[in-house]
mmCIF file of C-alpha atoms in Angstrom:
data_model
loop_
_atom_site.group_PDB
_atom_site.id
_atom_site.type_symbol
_atom_site.label_atom_id
_atom_site.label_comp_id
_atom_site.label_asym_id
_atom_site.label_seq_id
_atom_site.Cartn_x
_atom_site.Cartn_y
_atom_site.Cartn_z
ATOM 1 C CA UNK A 1 -12.689 -0.322 -7.620
ATOM 2 C CA UNK A 2 -12.213 -4.030 -8.321
ATOM 3 C CA UNK A 3 -15.694 -4.715 -6.909
ATOM 4 C CA UNK A 4 -17.473 -3.623 -10.085
ATOM 5 C CA UNK A 5 -16.981 -2.687 -13.714
ATOM 6 C CA UNK A 6 -15.255 0.676 -14.139
ATOM 7 C CA UNK A 7 -17.540 3.059 -16.026
ATOM 8 C CA UNK A 8 -16.135 5.444 -18.644
ATOM 9 C CA UNK A 9 -19.166 7.559 -19.561
ATOM 10 C CA UNK A 10 -19.635 9.091 -22.973
ATOM 11 C CA UNK A 11 -19.763 12.866 -23.321
ATOM 12 C CA UNK A 12 -23.095 13.995 -24.761
ATOM 13 C CA UNK A 13 -23.203 16.432 -27.676
ATOM 14 C CA UNK A 14 -26.088 18.029 -29.549
ATOM 15 C CA UNK A 15 -26.375 17.421 -33.290
ATOM 16 C CA UNK A 16 -24.562 20.714 -33.941
ATOM 17 C CA UNK A 17 -21.597 19.459 -31.889
ATOM 18 C CA UNK A 18 -22.209 21.637 -28.823
ATOM 19 C CA UNK A 19 -22.045 20.120 -25.357
ATOM 20 C CA UNK A 20 -25.294 18.635 -24.012
ATOM 21 C CA UNK A 21 -24.974 18.822 -20.195
ATOM 22 C CA UNK A 22 -28.488 17.482 -19.554
ATOM 23 C CA UNK A 23 -27.916 14.500 -21.822
ATOM 24 C CA UNK A 24 -24.618 13.796 -20.077
ATOM 25 C CA UNK A 25 -26.250 13.899 -16.649
ATOM 26 C CA UNK A 26 -28.942 11.466 -17.792
ATOM 27 C CA UNK A 27 -26.317 9.113 -19.199
ATOM 28 C CA UNK A 28 -24.226 9.253 -16.024
ATOM 29 C CA UNK A 29 -27.282 8.649 -13.837
ATOM 30 C CA UNK A 30 -28.105 5.542 -15.890
ATOM 31 C CA UNK A 31 -24.509 4.339 -15.546
ATOM 32 C CA UNK A 32 -24.510 4.852 -11.786
ATOM 33 C CA UNK A 33 -27.784 2.956 -11.409
ATOM 34 C CA UNK A 34 -26.016 -0.217 -12.587
ATOM 35 C CA UNK A 35 -23.448 -0.175 -9.758
ATOM 36 C CA UNK A 36 -20.042 0.526 -11.348
ATOM 37 C CA UNK A 37 -16.881 0.406 -9.248
ATOM 38 C CA UNK A 38 -15.922 3.956 -10.241
ATOM 39 C CA UNK A 39 -16.750 6.687 -12.723
ATOM 40 C CA UNK A 40 -14.114 8.001 -15.167
ATOM 41 C CA UNK A 41 -15.527 11.099 -16.943
ATOM 42 C CA UNK A 42 -13.725 13.007 -19.698
ATOM 43 C CA UNK A 43 -11.327 10.182 -20.529
ATOM 44 C CA UNK A 44 -10.704 8.522 -23.893
ATOM 45 C CA UNK A 45 -14.226 7.145 -24.308
ATOM 46 C CA UNK A 46 -15.541 10.514 -23.131
ATOM 47 C CA UNK A 47 -13.650 12.346 -25.913
ATOM 48 C CA UNK A 48 -11.372 14.282 -23.553
ATOM 49 C CA UNK A 49 -9.313 15.329 -26.572
ATOM 50 C CA UNK A 50 -12.336 17.180 -28.000
ATOM 51 C CA UNK A 51 -13.246 19.201 -24.891
ATOM 52 C CA UNK A 52 -12.195 22.743 -24.109
ATOM 53 C CA UNK A 53 -11.558 23.714 -20.501
ATOM 54 C CA UNK A 54 -15.020 25.166 -19.870
ATOM 55 C CA UNK A 55 -16.708 22.048 -21.267
ATOM 56 C CA UNK A 56 -14.382 19.835 -19.262
ATOM 57 C CA UNK A 57 -15.346 21.681 -16.082
ATOM 58 C CA UNK A 58 -19.043 21.130 -16.807
ATOM 59 C CA UNK A 59 -18.569 17.434 -17.548
ATOM 60 C CA UNK A 60 -16.472 16.617 -14.483
ATOM 61 C CA UNK A 61 -18.639 18.750 -12.173
ATOM 62 C CA UNK A 62 -21.788 17.011 -13.426
ATOM 63 C CA UNK A 63 -20.228 13.591 -12.865
ATOM 64 C CA UNK A 64 -19.213 14.548 -9.326
ATOM 65 C CA UNK A 65 -22.686 15.857 -8.536
ATOM 66 C CA UNK A 66 -24.441 12.815 -9.979
ATOM 67 C CA UNK A 67 -22.121 10.403 -8.151
ATOM 68 C CA UNK A 68 -22.777 12.172 -4.870
ATOM 69 C CA UNK A 69 -19.851 10.475 -3.174
ATOM 70 C CA UNK A 70 -21.198 6.961 -3.809
ATOM 71 C CA UNK A 71 -18.307 5.954 -6.077
ATOM 72 C CA UNK A 72 -14.915 7.514 -6.842
ATOM 73 C CA UNK A 73 -14.855 10.004 -9.721
ATOM 74 C CA UNK A 74 -11.561 9.844 -11.619
ATOM 75 C CA UNK A 75 -11.266 12.588 -14.238
ATOM 76 C CA UNK A 76 -9.093 12.414 -17.318
ATOM 77 C CA UNK A 77 -6.246 14.832 -17.943
ATOM 78 C CA UNK A 78 -3.474 14.926 -20.503
ATOM 79 C CA UNK A 79 -1.381 16.638 -23.199
ATOM 80 C CA UNK A 80 1.929 18.130 -22.042
ATOM 81 C CA UNK A 81 2.283 18.589 -18.303
ATOM 82 C CA UNK A 82 1.508 22.328 -18.334
ATOM 83 C CA UNK A 83 -1.855 21.780 -20.025
ATOM 84 C CA UNK A 84 -2.499 18.629 -17.996
ATOM 85 C CA UNK A 85 -2.084 20.685 -14.822
ATOM 86 C CA UNK A 86 -4.707 23.175 -16.025
ATOM 87 C CA UNK A 87 -7.228 20.360 -16.444
ATOM 88 C CA UNK A 88 -6.110 18.758 -13.167
ATOM 89 C CA UNK A 89 -6.794 21.968 -11.249
ATOM 90 C CA UNK A 90 -10.244 22.212 -12.784
ATOM 91 C CA UNK A 91 -10.987 18.630 -11.755
ATOM 92 C CA UNK A 92 -9.696 19.362 -8.275
ATOM 93 C CA UNK A 93 -11.830 22.501 -7.970
ATOM 94 C CA UNK A 94 -15.066 20.759 -8.986
ATOM 95 C CA UNK A 95 -14.562 17.874 -6.568
ATOM 96 C CA UNK A 96 -13.076 14.953 -8.497
ATOM 97 C CA UNK A 97 -11.462 12.258 -6.357
ATOM 98 C CA UNK A 98 -8.489 11.432 -8.590
ATOM 99 C CA UNK A 99 -6.975 11.851 -12.052
ATOM 100 C CA UNK A 100 -6.220 9.494 -14.914
ATOM 101 C CA UNK A 101 -3.242 10.905 -16.834
ATOM 102 C CA UNK A 102 -3.815 10.013 -20.481
ATOM 103 C CA UNK A 103 -0.864 9.448 -22.820
ATOM 104 C CA UNK A 104 0.688 12.735 -23.903
ATOM 105 C CA UNK A 105 0.177 14.118 -27.384
ATOM 106 C CA UNK A 106 2.043 12.917 -30.471
ATOM 107 C CA UNK A 107 5.731 12.726 -29.547
ATOM 108 C CA UNK A 108 7.699 9.724 -28.355
ATOM 109 C CA UNK A 109 9.700 10.355 -25.200
ATOM 110 C CA UNK A 110 12.501 8.671 -23.225
ATOM 111 C CA UNK A 111 11.867 7.042 -19.884
ATOM 112 C CA UNK A 112 13.256 10.027 -17.947
ATOM 113 C CA UNK A 113 10.772 12.283 -19.720
ATOM 114 C CA UNK A 114 7.827 9.997 -18.951
ATOM 115 C CA UNK A 115 8.748 10.079 -15.275
ATOM 116 C CA UNK A 116 9.222 13.866 -15.327
ATOM 117 C CA UNK A 117 5.772 14.330 -16.892
ATOM 118 C CA UNK A 118 4.141 12.691 -13.871
ATOM 119 C CA UNK A 119 6.434 14.479 -11.423
ATOM 120 C CA UNK A 120 5.385 17.856 -12.792
ATOM 121 C CA UNK A 121 1.672 17.040 -12.657
ATOM 122 C CA UNK A 122 1.798 15.437 -9.208
ATOM 123 C CA UNK A 123 3.670 18.420 -7.764
ATOM 124 C CA UNK A 124 0.882 20.755 -8.851
ATOM 125 C CA UNK A 125 -2.259 18.976 -7.697
ATOM 126 C CA UNK A 126 -3.398 17.391 -4.478
ATOM 127 C CA UNK A 127 -5.442 14.767 -6.323
ATOM 128 C CA UNK A 128 -4.183 11.175 -6.476
ATOM 129 C CA UNK A 129 -2.947 10.159 -9.931
ATOM 130 C CA UNK A 130 -3.352 7.008 -11.993
ATOM 131 C CA UNK A 131 -0.882 6.862 -14.887
ATOM 132 C CA UNK A 132 -2.020 5.365 -18.198
ATOM 133 C CA UNK A 133 0.487 3.533 -20.357
ATOM 134 C CA UNK A 134 -0.686 3.111 -23.917
ATOM 135 C CA UNK A 135 0.501 4.166 -27.352
ATOM 136 C CA UNK A 136 3.812 6.010 -27.003
ATOM 137 C CA UNK A 137 3.813 5.713 -23.198
ATOM 138 C CA UNK A 138 5.328 2.493 -21.859
ATOM 139 C CA UNK A 139 7.242 2.264 -18.588
ATOM 140 C CA UNK A 140 10.217 0.028 -18.061
ATOM 141 C CA UNK A 141 10.724 -1.493 -14.626
ATOM 142 C CA UNK A 142 13.213 1.151 -13.460
ATOM 143 C CA UNK A 143 11.063 4.077 -14.608
ATOM 144 C CA UNK A 144 8.032 2.390 -13.089
ATOM 145 C CA UNK A 145 9.749 2.096 -9.710
ATOM 146 C CA UNK A 146 10.460 5.816 -9.906
ATOM 147 C CA UNK A 147 6.842 6.754 -10.626
ATOM 148 C CA UNK A 148 5.585 4.603 -7.747
ATOM 149 C CA UNK A 149 7.776 6.730 -5.475
ATOM 150 C CA UNK A 150 6.222 10.000 -6.666
ATOM 151 C CA UNK A 151 3.917 11.310 -3.910
ATOM 152 C CA UNK A 152 0.344 11.114 -5.120
ATOM 153 C CA UNK A 153 0.837 8.526 -7.883
ATOM 154 C CA UNK A 154 -1.328 5.618 -6.758
ATOM 155 C CA UNK A 155 -1.866 3.409 -9.781
ATOM 156 C CA UNK A 156 -1.259 2.364 -13.361
ATOM 157 C CA UNK A 157 -3.728 1.628 -16.133
ATOM 158 C CA UNK A 158 -2.230 -0.605 -18.807
ATOM 159 C CA UNK A 159 -3.328 -0.569 -22.432
ATOM 160 C CA UNK A 160 -0.404 -2.392 -24.029
ATOM 161 C CA UNK A 161 -1.388 -5.947 -23.056
ATOM 162 C CA UNK A 162 2.265 -6.976 -22.836
ATOM 163 C CA UNK A 163 1.647 -9.370 -19.980
ATOM 164 C CA UNK A 164 5.303 -10.320 -19.578
ATOM 165 C CA UNK A 165 6.241 -6.700 -18.913
ATOM 166 C CA UNK A 166 3.112 -6.066 -16.865
ATOM 167 C CA UNK A 167 3.929 -9.001 -14.601
ATOM 168 C CA UNK A 168 7.373 -7.528 -13.996
ATOM 169 C CA UNK A 169 5.752 -4.218 -13.043
ATOM 170 C CA UNK A 170 3.252 -5.783 -10.654
ATOM 171 C CA UNK A 171 6.031 -7.702 -8.925
ATOM 172 C CA UNK A 172 8.091 -4.534 -8.452
ATOM 173 C CA UNK A 173 5.217 -2.389 -7.159
ATOM 174 C CA UNK A 174 4.436 -1.414 -3.557
ATOM 175 C CA UNK A 175 1.738 -3.574 -2.032
ATOM 176 C CA UNK A 176 -0.938 -0.882 -2.086
ATOM 177 C CA UNK A 177 -0.333 0.242 -5.671
ATOM 178 C CA UNK A 178 -3.356 -0.064 -7.975
ATOM 179 C CA UNK A 179 -3.396 -1.716 -11.398
ATOM 180 C CA UNK A 180 -6.097 -1.592 -14.054
ATOM 181 C CA UNK A 181 -6.647 -3.459 -17.292
ATOM 182 C CA UNK A 182 -7.127 -0.717 -19.873
ATOM 183 C CA UNK A 183 -6.903 -2.802 -23.030
ATOM 184 C CA UNK A 184 -9.301 -1.928 -25.825
ATOM 185 C CA UNK A 185 -12.412 -4.047 -25.146
ATOM 186 C CA UNK A 186 -10.787 -5.153 -21.907
ATOM 187 C CA UNK A 187 -13.072 -8.161 -21.420
ATOM 188 C CA UNK A 188 -11.260 -10.003 -24.226
ATOM 189 C CA UNK A 189 -8.128 -10.179 -22.071
ATOM 190 C CA UNK A 190 -9.680 -9.962 -18.611
ATOM 191 C CA UNK A 191 -8.772 -13.531 -17.636
ATOM 192 C CA UNK A 192 -5.178 -13.066 -18.748
ATOM 193 C CA UNK A 193 -4.828 -9.791 -16.858
ATOM 194 C CA UNK A 194 -6.338 -11.332 -13.727
ATOM 195 C CA UNK A 195 -3.775 -14.138 -13.930
ATOM 196 C CA UNK A 196 -0.950 -11.603 -13.505
ATOM 197 C CA UNK A 197 -2.672 -9.873 -10.604
ATOM 198 C CA UNK A 198 -4.730 -7.227 -12.415
ATOM 199 C CA UNK A 199 -8.437 -8.078 -11.984
ATOM 200 C CA UNK A 200 -9.886 -4.543 -12.264
ATOM 201 C CA UNK A 201 -10.773 -3.371 -15.749
ATOM 202 C CA UNK A 202 -12.535 -0.635 -17.668
ATOM 203 C CA UNK A 203 -15.460 -1.518 -19.905
ATOM 204 C CA UNK A 204 -16.578 0.458 -22.933
ATOM 205 C CA UNK A 205 -19.480 -1.981 -23.237
ATOM 206 C CA UNK A 206 -20.766 -0.740 -19.896
ATOM 207 C CA UNK A 207 -21.424 2.632 -21.558
ATOM 208 C CA UNK A 208 -24.139 1.130 -23.762
ATOM 209 C CA UNK A 209 -24.983 -2.335 -22.420
ATOM 210 C CA UNK A 210 -24.322 -2.533 -18.676
ATOM 211 C CA UNK A 211 -26.429 -5.704 -18.598
ATOM 212 C CA UNK A 212 -23.819 -7.459 -20.739
ATOM 213 C CA UNK A 213 -20.844 -5.888 -18.981
ATOM 214 C CA UNK A 214 -22.130 -6.799 -15.522
ATOM 215 C CA UNK A 215 -23.074 -10.337 -16.579
ATOM 216 C CA UNK A 216 -19.542 -10.838 -17.866
ATOM 217 C CA UNK A 217 -17.995 -9.356 -14.718
ATOM 218 C CA UNK A 218 -20.106 -11.603 -12.482
ATOM 219 C CA UNK A 219 -19.314 -14.721 -14.514
ATOM 220 C CA UNK A 220 -15.601 -13.928 -14.490
ATOM 221 C CA UNK A 221 -15.621 -13.262 -10.745
ATOM 222 C CA UNK A 222 -17.539 -16.476 -10.027
ATOM 223 C CA UNK A 223 -15.432 -18.686 -12.283
ATOM 224 C CA UNK A 224 -18.336 -19.378 -14.639
ATOM 225 C CA UNK A 225 -16.163 -20.188 -17.634
ATOM 226 C CA UNK A 226 -19.082 -21.347 -19.751
ATOM 227 C CA UNK A 227 -20.800 -17.973 -19.582
ATOM 228 C CA UNK A 228 -17.517 -16.108 -20.054
ATOM 229 C CA UNK A 229 -16.717 -18.161 -23.160
ATOM 230 C CA UNK A 230 -20.208 -17.724 -24.610
ATOM 231 C CA UNK A 231 -20.147 -13.955 -24.166
ATOM 232 C CA UNK A 232 -16.648 -13.721 -25.602
ATOM 233 C CA UNK A 233 -17.399 -15.907 -28.596
ATOM 234 C CA UNK A 234 -20.853 -14.588 -29.494
ATOM 235 C CA UNK A 235 -20.580 -10.935 -28.511
ATOM 236 C CA UNK A 236 -17.177 -9.529 -27.558
ATOM 237 C CA UNK A 237 -15.050 -11.068 -30.322
ATOM 238 C CA UNK A 238 -17.522 -10.010 -33.064
ATOM 239 C CA UNK A 239 -17.675 -6.561 -31.455
ATOM 240 C CA UNK A 240 -13.903 -6.219 -31.727
ATOM 241 C CA UNK A 241 -14.045 -7.274 -35.383
ATOM 242 C CA UNK A 242 -16.666 -4.589 -36.023
ATOM 243 C CA UNK A 243 -14.700 -2.012 -34.016
ATOM 244 C CA UNK A 244 -11.576 -2.667 -36.064
ATOM 245 C CA UNK A 245 -13.232 -1.843 -39.398
ATOM 246 C CA UNK A 246 -12.661 1.910 -39.096
ATOM 247 C CA UNK A 247 -10.172 3.964 -37.051
ATOM 248 C CA UNK A 248 -11.950 5.704 -34.188
ATOM 249 C CA UNK A 249 -14.746 3.149 -33.888
ATOM 250 C CA UNK A 250 -13.479 2.384 -30.370
ATOM 251 C CA UNK A 251 -15.399 5.538 -29.424
ATOM 252 C CA UNK A 252 -17.905 6.213 -32.205
ATOM 253 C CA UNK A 253 -19.227 2.638 -32.277
ATOM 254 C CA UNK A 254 -19.772 2.783 -28.519
ATOM 255 C CA UNK A 255 -21.643 6.057 -28.877
ATOM 256 C CA UNK A 256 -23.760 4.649 -31.698
ATOM 257 C CA UNK A 257 -24.648 1.628 -29.567
ATOM 258 C CA UNK A 258 -25.686 3.924 -26.723
ATOM 259 C CA UNK A 259 -27.959 5.833 -29.111
ATOM 260 C CA UNK A 260 -29.510 2.524 -30.188
ATOM 261 C CA UNK A 261 -30.406 2.003 -26.518
ATOM 262 C CA UNK A 262 -32.049 5.437 -26.372
ATOM 263 C CA UNK A 263 -29.233 7.127 -24.444
ATOM 264 C CA UNK A 264 -28.976 10.904 -25.110
ATOM 265 C CA UNK A 265 -25.278 10.940 -26.012
ATOM 266 C CA UNK A 266 -25.459 12.442 -29.506
ATOM 267 C CA UNK A 267 -22.795 12.191 -32.217
ATOM 268 C CA UNK A 268 -19.019 12.125 -31.942
ATOM 269 C CA UNK A 269 -16.956 15.212 -32.676
ATOM 270 C CA UNK A 270 -14.484 15.379 -35.552
ATOM 271 C CA UNK A 271 -11.960 14.006 -36.225
ATOM 272 C CA UNK A 272 -14.042 10.936 -35.281
ATOM 273 C CA UNK A 273 -16.925 9.934 -37.536
ATOM 274 C CA UNK A 274 -20.168 8.148 -36.781
ATOM 275 C CA UNK A 275 -20.610 4.599 -38.143
ATOM 276 C CA UNK A 276 -21.865 3.994 -41.669
ATOM 277 C CA UNK A 277 -25.411 2.735 -42.200
ATOM 278 C CA UNK A 278 -24.113 -0.762 -42.961
ATOM 279 C CA UNK A 279 -21.939 -0.883 -39.853
ATOM 280 C CA UNK A 280 -24.791 0.505 -37.778
ATOM 281 C CA UNK A 281 -27.063 -2.303 -38.992
ATOM 282 C CA UNK A 282 -24.432 -4.887 -38.045
ATOM 283 C CA UNK A 283 -24.043 -3.224 -34.662
ATOM 284 C CA UNK A 284 -27.777 -3.371 -34.025
ATOM 285 C CA UNK A 285 -27.839 -7.106 -34.810
ATOM 286 C CA UNK A 286 -24.832 -7.818 -32.604
ATOM 287 C CA UNK A 287 -26.203 -5.735 -29.748
ATOM 288 C CA UNK A 288 -29.529 -7.591 -29.883
ATOM 289 C CA UNK A 289 -27.624 -10.892 -29.785
ATOM 290 C CA UNK A 290 -25.550 -9.851 -26.778
ATOM 291 C CA UNK A 291 -28.552 -8.582 -24.852
ATOM 292 C CA UNK A 292 -30.454 -11.780 -25.604
ATOM 293 C CA UNK A 293 -27.570 -13.800 -24.168
ATOM 294 C CA UNK A 294 -28.047 -12.110 -20.791
ATOM 295 C CA UNK A 295 -31.853 -12.000 -20.851
ATOM 296 C CA UNK A 296 -32.203 -8.329 -21.785
ATOM 297 C CA UNK A 297 -33.800 -6.558 -24.722
ATOM 298 C CA UNK A 298 -32.724 -3.824 -27.113
#
């Protein structure tokens, strides 16, 4: 999965908020055509938190069918462990390859509880598990050693960007354990993560501008610092500034950008809101700039 950008597809909705399976399939097919390292349906960018179980089954099944075994399909799951297991079993039944366990809902928990959450899920599914530390989930070294010993737990996605702590985790991990950069707009910190042994990263930009995401990935892989710096300065840093204007734009801005590219992803579901007209105009300008940098058009 470090051989290409990790794709986190958007979940398509109709204007009335109902699921749009055909739009989702078209979006996933377009994502797959650009050669991602893996497909992560129904995760944070895919509005997992807004899907009921029947919708989740449709989304993950469609992703599995579209991927056709060409890349791993890692489905999101989450909430408390009992509900997470329900989603995990659905993903298992429709053919997903692995699970990404999203941070649990609302409450802070001690380290023993964070470990127990994964133990309960892992004991009830045969799918490999990638844990996701972000928000209220953060593993200390001792708890991390315990989760690496849980049968079926194969990796960790990090969204905290505490590189001191992350380095301690990578040094204490088994040699075959997987690590992923899951920072918001991961490209901003991709060089720093790679320096502590975590080169693989997820890309929200890939959901709407795979040309930009792949150009950045290639430049980073090849040590083309000039191109990396140009893309960071002229596209990614302004994108983060725009994303930070309104809570929830980490998803709704991505969806709006995909619509600007003609992708059939539809609106976000509440409690998220679609971008304002002014923010949408700024997004269009920035997107055109980024695409121009890599020789593509809006």
